[in-house]
Structure formats: C-alpha cells, structure tokens
Tab-separated table of C-alpha atoms in Angstrom:
chain	number	residue	atom	x	y	z
A	6	MET	CA	19.578	-100.190	65.918
A	7	GLY	CA	16.500	-101.955	67.276
A	8	ASN	CA	15.137	-105.496	67.105
A	9	TRP	CA	11.744	-107.154	67.057
A	10	LEU	CA	10.838	-109.378	69.986
A	11	GLU	CA	7.959	-111.388	71.343
A	12	ILE	CA	6.524	-110.006	74.584
A	13	GLU	CA	5.181	-113.062	76.351
A	14	SER	CA	2.413	-113.126	78.929
A	15	SER	CA	0.130	-115.819	80.260
A	16	GLU	CA	-2.694	-114.453	78.094
A	17	ALA	CA	-1.089	-113.468	74.789
A	18	ASN	CA	2.103	-113.192	72.782
A	19	ILE	CA	2.586	-109.556	71.814
A	20	ARG	CA	4.943	-108.267	69.146
A	21	GLY	CA	7.295	-105.462	70.200
A	22	TYR	CA	10.233	-103.416	68.968
A	23	LEU	CA	13.148	-102.742	71.326
A	24	ALA	CA	15.970	-100.255	70.720
A	25	VAL	CA	18.982	-100.080	73.034
A	26	PRO	CA	21.628	-97.319	73.175
A	27	ASP	CA	25.208	-97.987	72.141
A	28	ALA	CA	26.237	-97.802	75.799
A	29	GLY	CA	24.197	-100.952	76.397
A	30	LYS	CA	22.066	-99.526	79.201
A	31	GLY	CA	19.777	-96.581	79.806
A	32	PRO	CA	16.500	-95.455	81.357
A	33	GLY	CA	13.341	-96.970	79.896
A	34	VAL	CA	10.860	-95.246	77.605
A	35	LEU	CA	7.662	-96.977	76.500
A	36	VAL	CA	6.370	-95.758	73.124
A	37	CYS	CA	2.606	-96.099	72.577
A	38	HIS	CA	1.649	-95.987	68.900
A	39	ALA	CA	-1.122	-93.993	67.228
A	40	TRP	CA	-4.098	-95.660	65.599
A	41	TRP	CA	-1.982	-96.315	62.489
A	42	GLY	CA	-0.266	-99.148	64.366
A	43	LEU	CA	3.351	-100.057	65.024
A	44	ASN	CA	4.720	-98.715	61.741
A	45	GLU	CA	8.074	-97.391	60.543
A	46	PHE	CA	7.530	-94.050	62.265
A	47	VAL	CA	7.269	-95.810	65.636
A	48	THR	CA	10.298	-98.037	65.129
A	49	GLY	CA	12.255	-95.029	63.891
A	50	LEU	CA	11.300	-93.070	66.988
A	51	CYS	CA	12.511	-95.914	69.200
A	52	ASP	CA	15.832	-95.800	67.362
A	53	ARG	CA	16.038	-92.025	67.829
A	54	LEU	CA	15.414	-92.371	71.541
A	55	ALA	CA	18.105	-95.038	71.793
A	56	GLY	CA	20.466	-92.608	70.103
A	57	HIS	CA	19.894	-90.268	73.037
A	58	GLY	CA	20.645	-92.873	75.678
A	59	PHE	CA	17.225	-94.403	76.338
A	60	VAL	CA	16.034	-98.000	76.119
A	61	ALA	CA	12.866	-97.687	74.043
A	62	LEU	CA	10.155	-100.319	73.648
A	63	ALA	CA	7.020	-100.135	71.504
A	64	ALA	CA	4.331	-102.811	71.748
A	65	ASP	CA	1.894	-103.701	68.981
A	66	MET	CA	-1.816	-103.495	69.838
A	67	TYR	CA	-2.826	-104.660	66.350
A	68	GLU	CA	-0.982	-107.995	66.041
A	69	GLY	CA	1.070	-106.907	63.035
A	70	ARG	CA	-1.578	-104.904	61.209
A	71	THR	CA	-1.063	-101.239	60.241
A	72	ALA	CA	-3.143	-98.624	58.459
A	73	THR	CA	-2.410	-95.704	56.176
A	74	THR	CA	-5.946	-94.321	55.748
A	75	ILE	CA	-8.318	-92.960	58.355
A	76	ASP	CA	-10.991	-95.519	57.466
A	77	ASP	CA	-8.592	-98.435	57.895
A	78	ALA	CA	-7.226	-97.022	61.149
A	79	GLN	CA	-10.743	-96.574	62.488
A	80	ALA	CA	-11.505	-100.189	61.661
A	81	LEU	CA	-8.438	-101.342	63.603
A	82	VAL	CA	-9.435	-99.253	66.625
A	83	ASP	CA	-13.011	-100.519	66.469
A	84	ALA	CA	-11.728	-104.105	66.619
A	85	LEU	CA	-9.753	-103.449	69.814
A	86	THR	CA	-11.147	-104.294	73.206
A	87	SER	CA	-10.310	-102.316	76.305
A	88	GLU	CA	-9.209	-105.505	78.048
A	89	TYR	CA	-6.703	-106.408	75.346
A	90	SER	CA	-5.371	-102.843	75.116
A	91	GLN	CA	-4.822	-102.782	78.876
A	92	LEU	CA	-3.045	-106.142	78.670
A	93	VAL	CA	-0.683	-104.895	75.955
A	94	ALA	CA	0.060	-101.642	77.776
A	95	THR	CA	0.781	-103.182	81.174
A	96	THR	CA	2.680	-106.190	79.818
A	97	ALA	CA	4.857	-103.927	77.673
A	98	LEU	CA	5.653	-101.685	80.638
A	99	ASP	CA	6.592	-104.683	82.793
A	100	THR	CA	8.724	-106.084	79.979
A	101	LEU	CA	10.568	-102.789	79.473
A	102	LEU	CA	11.405	-102.476	83.153
A	103	SER	CA	12.557	-106.098	83.321
A	104	GLN	CA	15.068	-105.745	80.483
A	105	ARG	CA	18.665	-106.116	81.648
A	106	GLU	CA	19.529	-103.038	79.561
A	107	THR	CA	17.015	-100.842	81.414
A	108	SER	CA	18.805	-98.965	84.176
A	109	SER	CA	15.739	-97.311	85.732
A	110	ASP	CA	13.111	-98.823	88.008
A	111	ARG	CA	10.524	-96.395	86.622
A	112	ALA	CA	9.900	-95.555	82.981
A	113	ALA	CA	8.609	-92.718	80.875
A	114	ALA	CA	5.685	-93.267	78.508
A	115	ILE	CA	5.357	-91.424	75.195
A	116	GLY	CA	2.094	-91.707	73.303
A	117	PHE	CA	0.699	-90.439	70.023
A	118	SER	CA	-3.030	-89.728	69.728
A	119	LEU	CA	-4.552	-93.106	70.715
A	120	GLY	CA	-1.219	-93.942	72.322
A	121	GLY	CA	-1.360	-90.735	74.350
A	122	TYR	CA	-4.507	-92.026	75.997
A	123	TRP	CA	-2.728	-95.251	76.986
A	124	ALA	CA	0.381	-93.442	78.227
A	125	ILE	CA	-1.831	-91.370	80.519
A	126	TRP	CA	-3.821	-94.448	81.549
A	127	LEU	CA	-0.628	-96.227	82.600
A	128	SER	CA	0.460	-93.280	84.739
A	129	VAL	CA	-2.787	-93.517	86.705
A	130	ASN	CA	-3.021	-97.308	86.884
A	131	ARG	CA	0.685	-98.078	87.357
A	132	PRO	CA	1.804	-94.940	89.234
A	133	GLU	CA	4.777	-96.611	90.886
A	134	GLN	CA	6.201	-97.530	87.457
A	135	VAL	CA	5.656	-94.341	85.438
A	136	ALA	CA	7.821	-91.319	86.216
A	137	ALA	CA	6.969	-89.184	83.187
A	138	VAL	CA	4.408	-88.956	80.392
A	139	THR	CA	4.708	-87.145	77.078
A	140	THR	CA	1.561	-87.117	74.990
A	141	PHE	CA	1.335	-85.900	71.419
A	142	TYR	CA	-2.186	-84.755	70.469
A	143	GLY	CA	-3.760	-87.386	72.704
A	144	ALA	CA	-5.766	-86.816	75.886
A	145	GLY	CA	-7.157	-89.019	78.619
A	146	GLU	CA	-8.682	-89.003	82.056
A	147	GLY	CA	-8.324	-90.571	85.473
A	148	ASP	CA	-7.666	-89.949	89.143
A	149	PHE	CA	-4.416	-88.025	88.921
A	150	ALA	CA	-4.168	-87.818	92.695
A	151	ALA	CA	-2.946	-91.407	92.507
A	152	ALA	CA	-0.333	-90.614	89.855
A	153	GLU	CA	3.347	-89.914	90.511
A	154	ALA	CA	4.374	-88.796	87.024
A	155	ALA	CA	5.290	-85.455	85.533
A	156	TYR	CA	3.314	-84.641	82.378
A	157	GLN	CA	4.172	-82.953	79.103
A	158	GLY	CA	1.842	-82.461	76.157
A	159	HIS	CA	2.169	-81.295	72.556
A	160	PHE	CA	-1.048	-80.043	70.963
A	161	ALA	CA	-2.429	-78.011	68.063
A	162	PRO	CA	-4.934	-75.240	68.916
A	163	ASP	CA	-7.301	-76.079	66.045
A	164	ASP	CA	-7.116	-79.876	66.186
A	165	GLU	CA	-10.437	-81.295	65.051
A	166	TRP	CA	-9.594	-84.673	66.595
A	167	GLU	CA	-8.611	-83.370	70.039
A	168	PRO	CA	-10.609	-80.218	70.929
A	169	GLN	CA	-8.733	-77.576	72.873
A	170	GLU	CA	-11.453	-77.414	75.541
A	171	TRP	CA	-11.000	-81.122	76.327
A	172	VAL	CA	-7.216	-80.788	76.446
A	173	ARG	CA	-7.405	-77.753	78.723
A	174	SER	CA	-9.684	-79.670	81.099
A	175	LEU	CA	-7.122	-82.495	81.218
A	176	GLU	CA	-4.344	-80.022	82.018
A	177	THR	CA	-6.468	-78.523	84.811
A	178	ALA	CA	-7.234	-81.957	86.267
A	179	ILE	CA	-3.548	-82.879	86.370
A	180	ALA	CA	-2.503	-79.564	87.884
A	181	SER	CA	-5.308	-79.700	90.453
A	182	ALA	CA	-3.959	-83.045	91.629
A	183	GLY	CA	-0.611	-81.380	92.349
A	184	ARG	CA	1.256	-83.004	89.501
A	185	ASP	CA	3.898	-81.264	87.366
A	186	VAL	CA	2.285	-80.523	83.979
A	187	THR	CA	3.268	-78.448	80.939
A	188	PHE	CA	1.249	-78.498	77.743
A	189	HIS	CA	2.740	-76.853	74.641
A	190	TRP	CA	0.657	-75.488	71.777
A	191	TYR	CA	1.846	-75.252	68.168
A	192	ASP	CA	0.121	-72.649	66.025
A	193	GLY	CA	-0.313	-73.711	62.426
A	194	ALA	CA	0.034	-77.400	63.233
A	195	GLY	CA	-2.658	-80.057	63.221
A	196	HIS	CA	-3.212	-83.598	64.409
A	197	TRP	CA	-0.293	-85.974	63.623
A	198	PHE	CA	2.019	-82.982	63.089
A	199	PHE	CA	4.977	-84.899	64.550
A	200	GLU	CA	4.723	-87.925	62.267
A	201	ASP	CA	6.994	-87.486	59.267
A	202	ASN	CA	5.360	-90.373	57.415
A	203	ARG	CA	2.129	-88.341	57.248
A	204	PRO	CA	3.008	-85.700	54.625
A	205	ASP	CA	-0.539	-84.344	54.763
A	206	ALA	CA	-0.072	-83.451	58.455
A	207	TYR	CA	3.662	-83.259	59.202
A	208	ASN	CA	4.919	-79.856	60.329
A	209	ALA	CA	8.723	-79.852	60.450
A	210	ASP	CA	9.135	-76.686	62.532
A	211	ALA	CA	6.620	-77.802	65.156
A	212	ALA	CA	8.021	-81.343	65.163
A	213	ASP	CA	11.598	-80.163	65.679
A	214	LEU	CA	10.624	-77.941	68.599
A	215	ALA	CA	8.473	-80.658	70.159
A	216	TRP	CA	11.366	-83.126	69.875
A	217	GLU	CA	13.776	-80.738	71.622
A	218	ARG	CA	11.252	-80.218	74.402
A	219	THR	CA	10.608	-83.950	74.701
A	220	LEU	CA	14.286	-84.803	75.039
A	221	SER	CA	14.786	-82.102	77.662
A	222	PHE	CA	11.777	-83.398	79.591
A	223	LEU	CA	12.974	-87.007	79.448
A	224	HIS	CA	16.513	-86.135	80.504
A	225	THR	CA	15.090	-84.168	83.438
A	226	HIS	CA	12.851	-86.954	84.704
A	227	LEU	CA	14.872	-89.960	83.522
A	228	PRO	CA	18.521	-88.855	83.607
A	229	SER	CA	20.846	-90.689	81.254
A	230	GLU	CA	24.537	-90.551	80.481
A	231	HIS	CA	23.817	-88.999	77.095
A	232	THR	CA	22.576	-85.415	77.056
A	233	THR	CA	22.988	-84.387	73.391
C-alpha cells in the first residue's frame, strides 16, 4: 500500500515511508519509530493507518539502519544527535502536511518508546501543526501550556524502561496545562507490547485494545471519511 520516498531538506536527504488510503486523501498521521529503526513493523503500521483513512508518513532517523537487539539499538541511539533528530522530526511533519493527499492542515503524531518522546516534542515545538499525540510506552517533557494537542498514552505498570512515576508526572504536567490527556495502563504487558515483531514482548490482547483506542482517538481528533 505504501511507498518509500526521499524527504528533502536543505540540510539532509531523509528516507521515509508514505502510505495513502484508497480514497486518495485523508488526514495526516506522522509515525515516529522506536529505537529499532524504521523496520517492517513501522511500515506495516503506516499501511494499517492508511486502511483506516489516514495518510501516514514515517521518517527514518537512522539513515537505513535497523536493530533487532537491545545492544545494537542502543548503539544507534547513541550515534544520534539531538540536532539531527529534531531536523528529521520537523522536516517529516512539514512533508506530511505538504502532501497533496493530506486533507488536514494539522496532523497527529504517533510514537513508540523513543518515537513517543519525539511525538511529544513536536506537539510542544510545533503546536500549530500537531492536533493529537498518541505515545506508546514513551514519555517526554516540555512546556505544555504552549501545546494545542490532545494526548493519549499506552503504558505498562511495571515497565522497567519507562517508570510509572515518570509517566504519571508527565500526565500531571499535561493535565495541569489544561490539555486533554488520557493515559491507559495494561496489566501484564511490558515495554514494546504493541510491536508484533518482538515476540519476547508482544501482548496480543493489550495490543488489540490499544489499537482500538488509538483509532477512536484519531478519528475524534482527525476526522476521516472512514470510521471502521
């Protein structure tokens, strides 16, 4: 359903994956990958979103590299700079909103772990462009008084990578700024529970429920012609 493209900027050429619904147009959703990179899970998610009426774009922060082990993923993250990550995130958002197939002037951002941080970062630093954020087991920080997005989160209570105390403080900060925020907790799940290419972590029941909630959230904040 989707296609690879080059996201051009004055500072770098960034690889991306774009999926468009059969109708040819739809609201935009930016997908921010986990520290594994832009792998088959991410492209598959873009295709799934397109199947529900959204134009989905994922941008590659690793220039084609991916990881399957924690050590390799950590090495990829360690090689990233904040400046380059910000460039990829903002350029991808601009590119998504400039696509002729994108019917919305504001997008949603969905992020996974590392990508959750960047989805939240975009909502604070590009508030006029981000209408909604869904983060899966990824937290962040910022001045949410400047944000205009609604927030949804999917977390595991006993996640060693994203402590509940830190996540609760994020939820409080968003709510205190007057933003719409709902964080869901999935007992028995762990980090990466949504990613079906991680058999050591995938939790089908939690993933199915989180997907239903995500679609409902996106359709509420980015209405599309397709509601199934």
